[in-house]
Coordinates of C-alpha atoms and ligand atoms in Angstrom, one line a residue:
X536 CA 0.0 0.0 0.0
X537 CA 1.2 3.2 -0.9
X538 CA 0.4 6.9 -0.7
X539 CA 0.5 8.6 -3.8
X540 CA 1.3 12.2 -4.1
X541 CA -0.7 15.5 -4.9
X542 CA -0.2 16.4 -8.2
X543 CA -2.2 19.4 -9.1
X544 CA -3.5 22.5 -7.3
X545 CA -6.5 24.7 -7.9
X546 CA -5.9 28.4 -6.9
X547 CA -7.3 28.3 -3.7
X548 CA -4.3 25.6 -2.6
X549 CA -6.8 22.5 -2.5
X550 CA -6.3 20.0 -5.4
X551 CA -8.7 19.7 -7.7
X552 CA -11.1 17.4 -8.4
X553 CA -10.3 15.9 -11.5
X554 CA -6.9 15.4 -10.0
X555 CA -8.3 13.8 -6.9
X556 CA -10.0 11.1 -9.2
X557 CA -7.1 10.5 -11.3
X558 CA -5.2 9.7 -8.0
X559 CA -8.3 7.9 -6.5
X560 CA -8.6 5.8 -10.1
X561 CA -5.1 4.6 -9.8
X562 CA -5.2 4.1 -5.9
X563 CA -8.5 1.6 -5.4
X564 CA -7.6 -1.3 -7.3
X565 CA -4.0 -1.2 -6.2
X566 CA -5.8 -1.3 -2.3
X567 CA -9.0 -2.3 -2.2
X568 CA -10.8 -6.1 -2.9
X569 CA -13.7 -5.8 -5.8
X570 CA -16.7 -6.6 -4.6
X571 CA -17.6 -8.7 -7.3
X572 CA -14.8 -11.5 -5.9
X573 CA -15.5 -11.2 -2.2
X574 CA -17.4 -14.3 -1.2
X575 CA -20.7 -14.0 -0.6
X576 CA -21.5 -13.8 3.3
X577 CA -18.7 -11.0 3.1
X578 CA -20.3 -9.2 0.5
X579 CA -23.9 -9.3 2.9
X580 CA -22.4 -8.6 5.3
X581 CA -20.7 -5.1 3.9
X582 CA -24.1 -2.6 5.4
X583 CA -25.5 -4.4 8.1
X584 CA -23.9 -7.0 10.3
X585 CA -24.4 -8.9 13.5
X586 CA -20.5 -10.5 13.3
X587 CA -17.3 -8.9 14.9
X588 CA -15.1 -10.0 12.4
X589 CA -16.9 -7.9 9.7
X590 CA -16.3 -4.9 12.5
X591 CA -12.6 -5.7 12.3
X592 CA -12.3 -6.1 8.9
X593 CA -14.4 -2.4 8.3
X594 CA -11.5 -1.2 10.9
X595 CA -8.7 -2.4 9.2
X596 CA -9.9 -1.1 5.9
X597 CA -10.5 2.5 7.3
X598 CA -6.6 2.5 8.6
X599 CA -6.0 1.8 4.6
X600 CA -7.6 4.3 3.4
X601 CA -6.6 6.9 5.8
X602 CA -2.8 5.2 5.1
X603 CA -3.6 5.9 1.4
X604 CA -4.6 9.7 2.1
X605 CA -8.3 9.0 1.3
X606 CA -10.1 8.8 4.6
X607 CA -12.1 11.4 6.1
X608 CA -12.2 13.8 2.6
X609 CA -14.4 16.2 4.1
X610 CA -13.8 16.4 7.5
X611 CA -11.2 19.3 8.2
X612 CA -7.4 18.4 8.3
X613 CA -7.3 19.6 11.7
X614 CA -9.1 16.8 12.9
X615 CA -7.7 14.2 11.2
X616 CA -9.3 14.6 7.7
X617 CA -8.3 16.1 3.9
X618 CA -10.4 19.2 4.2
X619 CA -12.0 18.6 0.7
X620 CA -15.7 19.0 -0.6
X621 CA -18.5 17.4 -1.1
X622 CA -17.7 17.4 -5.0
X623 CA -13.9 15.9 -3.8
X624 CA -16.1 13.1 -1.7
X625 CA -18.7 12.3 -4.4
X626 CA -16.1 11.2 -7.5
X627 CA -14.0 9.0 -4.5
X628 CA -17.8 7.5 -4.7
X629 CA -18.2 7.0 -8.4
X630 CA -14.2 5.5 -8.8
X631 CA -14.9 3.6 -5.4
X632 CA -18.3 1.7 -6.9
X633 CA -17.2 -1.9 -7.2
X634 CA -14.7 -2.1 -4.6
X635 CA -15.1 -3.3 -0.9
X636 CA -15.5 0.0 1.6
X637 CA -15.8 -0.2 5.7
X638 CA -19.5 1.0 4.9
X639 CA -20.6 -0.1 8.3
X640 CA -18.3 2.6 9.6
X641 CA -21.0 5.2 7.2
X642 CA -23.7 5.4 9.9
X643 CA -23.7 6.1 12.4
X644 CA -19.9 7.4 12.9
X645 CA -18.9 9.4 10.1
X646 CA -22.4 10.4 9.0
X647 CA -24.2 11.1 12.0
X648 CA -21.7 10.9 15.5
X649 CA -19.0 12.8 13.7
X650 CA -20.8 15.7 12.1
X651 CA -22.6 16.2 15.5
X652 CA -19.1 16.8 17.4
X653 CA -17.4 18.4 14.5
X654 CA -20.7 21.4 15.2
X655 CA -21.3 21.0 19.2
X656 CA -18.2 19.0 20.6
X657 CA -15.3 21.2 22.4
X658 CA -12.3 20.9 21.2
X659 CA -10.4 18.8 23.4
X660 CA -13.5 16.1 21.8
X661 CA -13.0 17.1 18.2
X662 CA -9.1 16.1 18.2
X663 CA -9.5 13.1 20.0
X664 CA -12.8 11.4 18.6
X665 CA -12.9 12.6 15.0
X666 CA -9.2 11.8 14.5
X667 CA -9.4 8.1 16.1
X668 CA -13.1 7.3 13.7
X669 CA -10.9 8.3 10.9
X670 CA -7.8 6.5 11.9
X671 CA -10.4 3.5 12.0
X672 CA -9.3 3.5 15.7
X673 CA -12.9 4.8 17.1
X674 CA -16.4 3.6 16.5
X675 CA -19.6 6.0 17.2
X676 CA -22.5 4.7 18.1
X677 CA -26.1 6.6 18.9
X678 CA -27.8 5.8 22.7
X679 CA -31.1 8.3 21.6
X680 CA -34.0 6.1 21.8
X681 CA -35.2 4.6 25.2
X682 CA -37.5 1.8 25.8
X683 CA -40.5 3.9 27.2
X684 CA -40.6 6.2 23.2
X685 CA -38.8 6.1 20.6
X686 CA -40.2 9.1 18.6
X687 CA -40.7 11.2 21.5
X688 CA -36.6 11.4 22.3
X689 CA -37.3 14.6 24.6
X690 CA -38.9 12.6 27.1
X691 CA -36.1 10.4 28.0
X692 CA -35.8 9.1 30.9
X693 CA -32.4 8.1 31.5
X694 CA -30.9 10.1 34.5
X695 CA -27.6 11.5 34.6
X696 CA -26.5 13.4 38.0
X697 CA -24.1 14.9 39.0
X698 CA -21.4 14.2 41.6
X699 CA -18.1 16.5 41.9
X700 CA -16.2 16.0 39.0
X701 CA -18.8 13.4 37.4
X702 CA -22.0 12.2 36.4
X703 CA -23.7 9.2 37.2
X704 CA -26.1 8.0 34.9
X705 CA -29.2 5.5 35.3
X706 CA -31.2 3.9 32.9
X707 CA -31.7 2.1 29.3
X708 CA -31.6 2.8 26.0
X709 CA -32.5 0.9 22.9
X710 CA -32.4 -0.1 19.1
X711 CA -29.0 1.5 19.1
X712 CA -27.1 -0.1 15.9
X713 CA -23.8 -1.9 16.5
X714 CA -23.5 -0.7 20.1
X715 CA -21.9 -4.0 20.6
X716 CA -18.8 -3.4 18.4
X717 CA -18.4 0.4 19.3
X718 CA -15.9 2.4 21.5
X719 CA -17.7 5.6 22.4
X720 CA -21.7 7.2 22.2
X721 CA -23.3 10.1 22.2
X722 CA -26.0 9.6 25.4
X723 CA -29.2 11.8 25.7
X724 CA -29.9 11.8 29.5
X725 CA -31.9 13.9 31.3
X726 CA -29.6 16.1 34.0
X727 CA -33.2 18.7 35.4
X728 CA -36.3 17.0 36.5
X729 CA -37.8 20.9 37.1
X730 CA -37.4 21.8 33.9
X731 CA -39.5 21.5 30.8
X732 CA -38.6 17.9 29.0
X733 CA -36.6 20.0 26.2
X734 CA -34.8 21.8 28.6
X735 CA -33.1 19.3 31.0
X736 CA -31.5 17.4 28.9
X737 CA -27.6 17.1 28.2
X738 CA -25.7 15.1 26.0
X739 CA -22.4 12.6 27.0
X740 CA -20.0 11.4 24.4
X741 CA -19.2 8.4 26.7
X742 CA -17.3 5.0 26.8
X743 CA -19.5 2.4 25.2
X744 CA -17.9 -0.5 27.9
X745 CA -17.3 0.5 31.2
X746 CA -18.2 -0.7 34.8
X747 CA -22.0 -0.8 34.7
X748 CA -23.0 -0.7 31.3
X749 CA -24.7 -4.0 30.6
X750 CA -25.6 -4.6 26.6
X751 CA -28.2 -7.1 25.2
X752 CA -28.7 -7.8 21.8
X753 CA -31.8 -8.0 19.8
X754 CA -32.6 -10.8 17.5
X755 CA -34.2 -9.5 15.0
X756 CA -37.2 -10.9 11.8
X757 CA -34.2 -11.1 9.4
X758 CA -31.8 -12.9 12.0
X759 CA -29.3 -10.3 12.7
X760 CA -28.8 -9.3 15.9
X761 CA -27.0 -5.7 15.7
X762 CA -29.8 -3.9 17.5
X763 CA -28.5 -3.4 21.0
X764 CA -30.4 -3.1 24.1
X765 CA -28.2 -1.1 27.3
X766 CA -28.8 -0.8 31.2
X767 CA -26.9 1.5 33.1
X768 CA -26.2 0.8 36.5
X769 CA -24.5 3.6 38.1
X770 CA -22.3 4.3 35.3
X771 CA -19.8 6.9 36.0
X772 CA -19.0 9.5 33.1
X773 CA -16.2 12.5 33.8
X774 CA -17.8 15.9 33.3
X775 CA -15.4 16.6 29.9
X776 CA -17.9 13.8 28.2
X777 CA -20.5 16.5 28.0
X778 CA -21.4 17.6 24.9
X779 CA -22.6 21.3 24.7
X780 CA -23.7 23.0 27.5
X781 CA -25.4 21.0 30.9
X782 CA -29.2 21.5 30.0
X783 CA -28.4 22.0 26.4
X784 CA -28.6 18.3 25.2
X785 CA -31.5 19.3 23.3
X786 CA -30.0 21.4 20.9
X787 CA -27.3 18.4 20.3
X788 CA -29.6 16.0 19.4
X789 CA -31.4 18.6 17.1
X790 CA -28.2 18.8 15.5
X791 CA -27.4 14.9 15.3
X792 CA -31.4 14.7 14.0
X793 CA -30.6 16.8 11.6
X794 CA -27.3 15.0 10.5
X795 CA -29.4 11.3 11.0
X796 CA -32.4 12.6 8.7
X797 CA -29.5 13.7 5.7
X798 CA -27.5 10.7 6.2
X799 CA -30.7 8.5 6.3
X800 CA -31.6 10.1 3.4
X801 CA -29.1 9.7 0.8
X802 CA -27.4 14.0 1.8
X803 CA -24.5 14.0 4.1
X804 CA -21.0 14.5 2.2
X805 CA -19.3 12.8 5.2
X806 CA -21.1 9.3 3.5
X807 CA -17.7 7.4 1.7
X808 CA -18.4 5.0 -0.7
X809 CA -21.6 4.2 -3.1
X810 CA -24.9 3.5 -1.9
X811 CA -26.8 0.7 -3.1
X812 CA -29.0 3.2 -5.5
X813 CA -25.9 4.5 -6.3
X814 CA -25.2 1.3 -7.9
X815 CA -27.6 1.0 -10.5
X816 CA -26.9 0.4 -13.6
X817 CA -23.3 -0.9 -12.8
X818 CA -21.9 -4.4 -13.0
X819 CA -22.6 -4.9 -9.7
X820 CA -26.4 -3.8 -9.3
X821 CA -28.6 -5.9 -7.6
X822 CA -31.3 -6.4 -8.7
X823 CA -30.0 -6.8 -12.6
X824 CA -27.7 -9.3 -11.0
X825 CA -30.9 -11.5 -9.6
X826 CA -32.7 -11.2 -12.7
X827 CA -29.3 -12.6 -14.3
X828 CA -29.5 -15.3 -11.7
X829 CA -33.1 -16.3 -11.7
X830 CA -32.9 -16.5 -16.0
X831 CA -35.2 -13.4 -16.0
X832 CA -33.3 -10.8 -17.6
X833 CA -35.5 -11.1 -21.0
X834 CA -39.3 -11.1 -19.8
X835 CA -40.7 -7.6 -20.3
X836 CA -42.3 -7.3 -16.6
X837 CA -39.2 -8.0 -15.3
X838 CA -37.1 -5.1 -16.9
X839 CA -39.9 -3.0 -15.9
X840 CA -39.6 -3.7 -12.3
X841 CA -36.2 -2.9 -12.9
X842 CA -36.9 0.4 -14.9
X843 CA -39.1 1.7 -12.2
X844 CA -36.4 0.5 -9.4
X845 CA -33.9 2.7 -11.8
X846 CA -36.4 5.9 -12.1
X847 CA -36.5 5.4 -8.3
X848 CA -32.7 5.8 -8.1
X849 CA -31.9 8.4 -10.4
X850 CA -34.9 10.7 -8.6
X851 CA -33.4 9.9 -5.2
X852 CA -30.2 11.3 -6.5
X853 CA -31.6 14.9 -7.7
X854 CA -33.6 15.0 -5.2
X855 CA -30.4 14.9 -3.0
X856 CA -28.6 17.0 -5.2
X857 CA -31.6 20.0 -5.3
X858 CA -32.0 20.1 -0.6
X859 CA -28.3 20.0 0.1
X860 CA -27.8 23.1 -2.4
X861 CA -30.8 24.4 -1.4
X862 CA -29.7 24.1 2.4
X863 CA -26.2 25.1 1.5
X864 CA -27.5 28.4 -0.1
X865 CA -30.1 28.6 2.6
X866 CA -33.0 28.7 0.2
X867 CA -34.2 25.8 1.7
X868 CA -34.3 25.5 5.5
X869 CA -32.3 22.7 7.4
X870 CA -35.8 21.1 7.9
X871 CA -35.8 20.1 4.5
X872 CA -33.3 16.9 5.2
X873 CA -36.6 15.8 6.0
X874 CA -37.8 15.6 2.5
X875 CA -34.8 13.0 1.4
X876 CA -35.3 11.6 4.5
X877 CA -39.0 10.4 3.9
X878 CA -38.5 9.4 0.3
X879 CA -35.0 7.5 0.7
X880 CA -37.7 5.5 3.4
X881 CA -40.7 4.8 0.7
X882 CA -38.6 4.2 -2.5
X883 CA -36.2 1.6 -0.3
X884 CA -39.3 -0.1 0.8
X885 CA -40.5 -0.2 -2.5
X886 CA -37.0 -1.4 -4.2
X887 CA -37.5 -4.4 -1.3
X888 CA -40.9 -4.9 -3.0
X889 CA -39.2 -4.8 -6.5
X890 CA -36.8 -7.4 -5.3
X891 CA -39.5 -9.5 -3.7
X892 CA -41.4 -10.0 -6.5
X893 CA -38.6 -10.0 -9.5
X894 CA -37.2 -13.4 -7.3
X895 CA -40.9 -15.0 -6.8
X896 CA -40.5 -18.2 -4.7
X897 CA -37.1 -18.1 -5.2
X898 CA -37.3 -15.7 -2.2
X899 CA -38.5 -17.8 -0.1
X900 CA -36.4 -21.2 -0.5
X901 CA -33.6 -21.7 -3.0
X902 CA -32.4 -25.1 -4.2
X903 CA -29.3 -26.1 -3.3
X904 CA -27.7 -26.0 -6.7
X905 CA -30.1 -23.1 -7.7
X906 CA -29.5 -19.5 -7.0
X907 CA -29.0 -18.3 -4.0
X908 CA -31.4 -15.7 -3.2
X909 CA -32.2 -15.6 0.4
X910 CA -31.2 -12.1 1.3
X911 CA -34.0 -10.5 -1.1
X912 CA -36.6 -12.2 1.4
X913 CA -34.6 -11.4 4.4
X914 CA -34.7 -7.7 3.2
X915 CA -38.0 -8.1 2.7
X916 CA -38.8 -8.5 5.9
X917 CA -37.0 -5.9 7.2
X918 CA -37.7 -3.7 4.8
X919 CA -40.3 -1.8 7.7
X920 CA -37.1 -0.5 9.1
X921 CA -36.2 1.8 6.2
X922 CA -39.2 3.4 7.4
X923 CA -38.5 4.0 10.8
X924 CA -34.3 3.8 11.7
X925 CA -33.3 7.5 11.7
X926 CA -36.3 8.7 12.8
X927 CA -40.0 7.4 10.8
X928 CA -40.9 8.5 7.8
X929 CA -44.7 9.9 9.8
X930 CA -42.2 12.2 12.2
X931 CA -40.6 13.1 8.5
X932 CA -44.1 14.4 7.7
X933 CA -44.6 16.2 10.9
X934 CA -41.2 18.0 10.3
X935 CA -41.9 18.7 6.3
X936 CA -46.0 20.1 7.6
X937 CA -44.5 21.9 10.4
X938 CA -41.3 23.6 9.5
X939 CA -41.3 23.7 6.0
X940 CA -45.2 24.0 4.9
X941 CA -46.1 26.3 8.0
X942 CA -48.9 24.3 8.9
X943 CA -49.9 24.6 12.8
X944 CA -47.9 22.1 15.0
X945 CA -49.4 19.6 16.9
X946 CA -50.5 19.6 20.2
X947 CA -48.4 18.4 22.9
X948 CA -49.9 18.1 26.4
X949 CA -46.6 18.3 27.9
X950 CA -44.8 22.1 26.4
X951 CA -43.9 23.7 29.3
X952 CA -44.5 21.9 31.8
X953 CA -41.6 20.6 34.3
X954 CA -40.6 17.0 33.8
X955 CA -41.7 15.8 37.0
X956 CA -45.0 16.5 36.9
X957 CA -45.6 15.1 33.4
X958 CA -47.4 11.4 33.5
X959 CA -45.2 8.6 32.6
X960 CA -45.6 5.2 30.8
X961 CA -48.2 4.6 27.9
Ligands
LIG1453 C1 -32.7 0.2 11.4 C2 -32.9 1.0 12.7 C3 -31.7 1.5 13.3 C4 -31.9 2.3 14.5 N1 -30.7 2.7 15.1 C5 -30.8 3.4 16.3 C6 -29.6 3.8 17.0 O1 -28.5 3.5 16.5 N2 -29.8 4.5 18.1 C7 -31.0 4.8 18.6 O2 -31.0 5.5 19.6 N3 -32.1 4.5 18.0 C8 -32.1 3.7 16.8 N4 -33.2 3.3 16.2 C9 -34.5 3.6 16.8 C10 -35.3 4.6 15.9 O3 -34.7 5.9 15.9 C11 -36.7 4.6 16.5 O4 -37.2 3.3 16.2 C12 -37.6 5.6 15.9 O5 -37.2 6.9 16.4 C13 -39.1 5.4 16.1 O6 -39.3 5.1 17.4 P1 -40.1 3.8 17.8 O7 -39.8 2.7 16.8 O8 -39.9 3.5 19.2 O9 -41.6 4.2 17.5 P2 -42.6 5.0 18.4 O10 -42.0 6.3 18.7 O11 -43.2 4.2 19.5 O12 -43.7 5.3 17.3 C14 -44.5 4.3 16.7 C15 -45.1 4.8 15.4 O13 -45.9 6.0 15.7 C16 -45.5 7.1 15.0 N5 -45.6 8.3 15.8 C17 -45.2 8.5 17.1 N6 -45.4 9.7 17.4 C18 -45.9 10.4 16.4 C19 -46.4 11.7 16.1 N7 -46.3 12.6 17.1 N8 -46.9 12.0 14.9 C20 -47.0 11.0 13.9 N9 -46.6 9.8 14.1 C21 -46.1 9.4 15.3 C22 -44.0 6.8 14.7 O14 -43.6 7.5 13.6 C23 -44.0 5.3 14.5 O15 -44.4 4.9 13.2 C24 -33.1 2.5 15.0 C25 -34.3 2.0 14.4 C26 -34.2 1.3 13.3 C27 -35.4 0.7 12.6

């Protein structure tokens, strides 16, 4: 592995794109596996995985691409990263298409965790944390959602109090992705029982295993298990793993909401390597690789599955394309992640569709010597999820009505009132 040099300059000092490719072109297939000749659990196992060793290997590849000078391309180079743009990070994508990535590391850590410190983390958390993720040495994870709500994440319940120097937190949270495999989190617990639930909140970027954190794991309709359940037991956090202000978690999570919904939805330029929509229409697409291999690449229905699947993809893609300009010349507000947010969830639960009914029976049982195509029915059942991980597609709607459409915002029994007097359990 080597690290090639910068050969040209733009005027402002940064290279420019087109030289970035050219040393990106040469770079990948020196460094990185194509995904067409990984084996097949390997190549499932690239977005979503239950396994440590897929973890590792995400790790390892991270510490070759930062080795390789192509890790972290937007995040500033005082933190660890290249201090490129979003234009820098999108043709790494297209040149990075059919190789092997560490997409796990994608979300939450360098989409959703990172952003979030890189805006509201101090300094002292910005060199440490962002630096490690991108070394591949540190793995974010989100402890948001809590057993008692999951869409109502300002009435939390975990308790964090303090104690000299530290905090001592007690509680659970839930659903959180890979918490299992992860070093650090960002923790919403509730530090002011007087106040209003928005207002006595505070944020922790804290140690994911310590003395009294106990993690379960979920088994889940598709068989994975990387859905984390945590109890906290007197778990002791320094006061430097606050995030913000004390009382000011609220404003945090805003942020990391607002990071989730773009990163959920198809928008963040911290997102390294090419999404599955991305994909289309390459050698490695899915869905005209399981037409190939169920002998139904010629019957008309079929290609039109796979035409509408396409439309779906290349829509997505302005779609992304018009909000983040439009939030990046604040036409738009930064509500409107909300919009790629709710249709990244109803076109990927349609593409699960698609795939459902392009295999037939085949995606229910496979003969041994037949194709294997198991994971379009395991997708199929999870395909719900698209709908609700990064916050549902119905709080999506509230957001778009709301904050975008100025329509009157809903009623909540609780605005205002201090958190101790607000009634508990549904
Ligand atoms: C794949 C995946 C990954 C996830 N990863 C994480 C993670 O890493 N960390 C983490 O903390 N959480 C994570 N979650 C949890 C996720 O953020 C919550 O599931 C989500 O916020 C919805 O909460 P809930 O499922 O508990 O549903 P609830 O909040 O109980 O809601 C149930 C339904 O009612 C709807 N609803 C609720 N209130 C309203 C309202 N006011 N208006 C309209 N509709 C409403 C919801 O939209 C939902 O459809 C993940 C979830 C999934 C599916």
């Amino acid at each position: 592995m080597t690290a090639t040099t910068t050969a040209v300059s733009d005027a402002t000092g940064m290279e420019s794109v087109d030289s970035f490719r050219l040393r990106a072109r040469e770079w990948i297939p020196a460094n990185l596996r194509r995904l067409a000749d990984l084996p097949a659990d390997e190549r499932a196992q690239r977005n979503v995985s239950s396994d440590q060793s897929a973890w590792q290997r995400a790790r390892v590849l991270q510490r070759t691409l930062y080795e390789g000078g192509f890790a972290g391309i937007c995040y500033p180079e005082e933190y660890g990263g290249l201090g490129l743009t979003p234009a820098h990070q999108r043709a790494f994508n297209e040149e990075v298409t059919d190789y092997e990535m560490p997409m796990l590391l994608n979300v939450p850590t360098f989409t959703i965790c990172g952003p979030t410190i890189l805006d509201m983390g101090s300094e002292e958390q910005r060199r440490e944390h962002l630096a490690a993720a991108i070394r591949g040495d540190e793995v974010l994870v989100q402890f948001l959602s809590e057993p008692g709500g999951g869409s109502d994440l300002a009435g939390g319940t975990t308790r964090a109090e303090r104690d000299g120097d530290v905090f001592v937190l007690n509680g659970s949270k839930i659903w959180s992705s890979g918490a299992y495999a992860a070093d650090y989190a960002l923790c919403l617990a509730r530090t002011d029982w007087d106040a209003p639930k928005h207002r006595g909140l505070t944020m922790f970027l804290m140690k994911v295993h310590q003395p009294g954190v106990h993690i379960e794991r979920i088994k889940q309709v598709n068989g994975g298990d990387e859905f984390c359940q945590e109890f906290f037991d007197d778990v002791v956090v320094p006061a430097s793993a606050v995030v913000g202000e004390v009382g000011g978690g609220w404003a945090v999570a805003s942020r990391q909401l607002f990071h989730e919904r773009n990163a959920v939805g198809g928008g963040s330029p911290y997102f390294s390597g090419a999404r599955a929509e991305g994909r289309r229409g390459t050698e490695t697409d899915p869905l005209i690789d399981l037409v190939r291999r169920t002998g139904r690449a010629d019957d008309p229905y079929a290609r039109e599955l796979i035409a509408e699947a396409h439309a779906l993809g290349v829509i997505h893609g302005h779609l992304v394309d018009r909000v983040t300009a439009g939030m990046r010349t604040q036409k738009m507000p930064p509500a409107a992640g909300s919009l790629i947010r709710l249709f990244h969830g109803e076109s990927a639960t349609r593409q699960a569709e698609i795939a459902l009914e392009l295999a037939g029976p085949a995606a229910a049982m496979s003969a041994p010597d037949g194709p294997d195509t198991r994971e379009v029915g395991v997708s199929f059942l999870f395909r719900q999820a698209e709908q609700l991980g990064g916050g549902s597609t119905e709080m999506a709607r509230n957001i778009i009505s709301e904050r975008i459409l100025g329509m009157p915002r809903e009623y909540a029994a609780d605005r205002d009132v201090p958190f101790n007097q607000v009634r508990h359990g549904r």
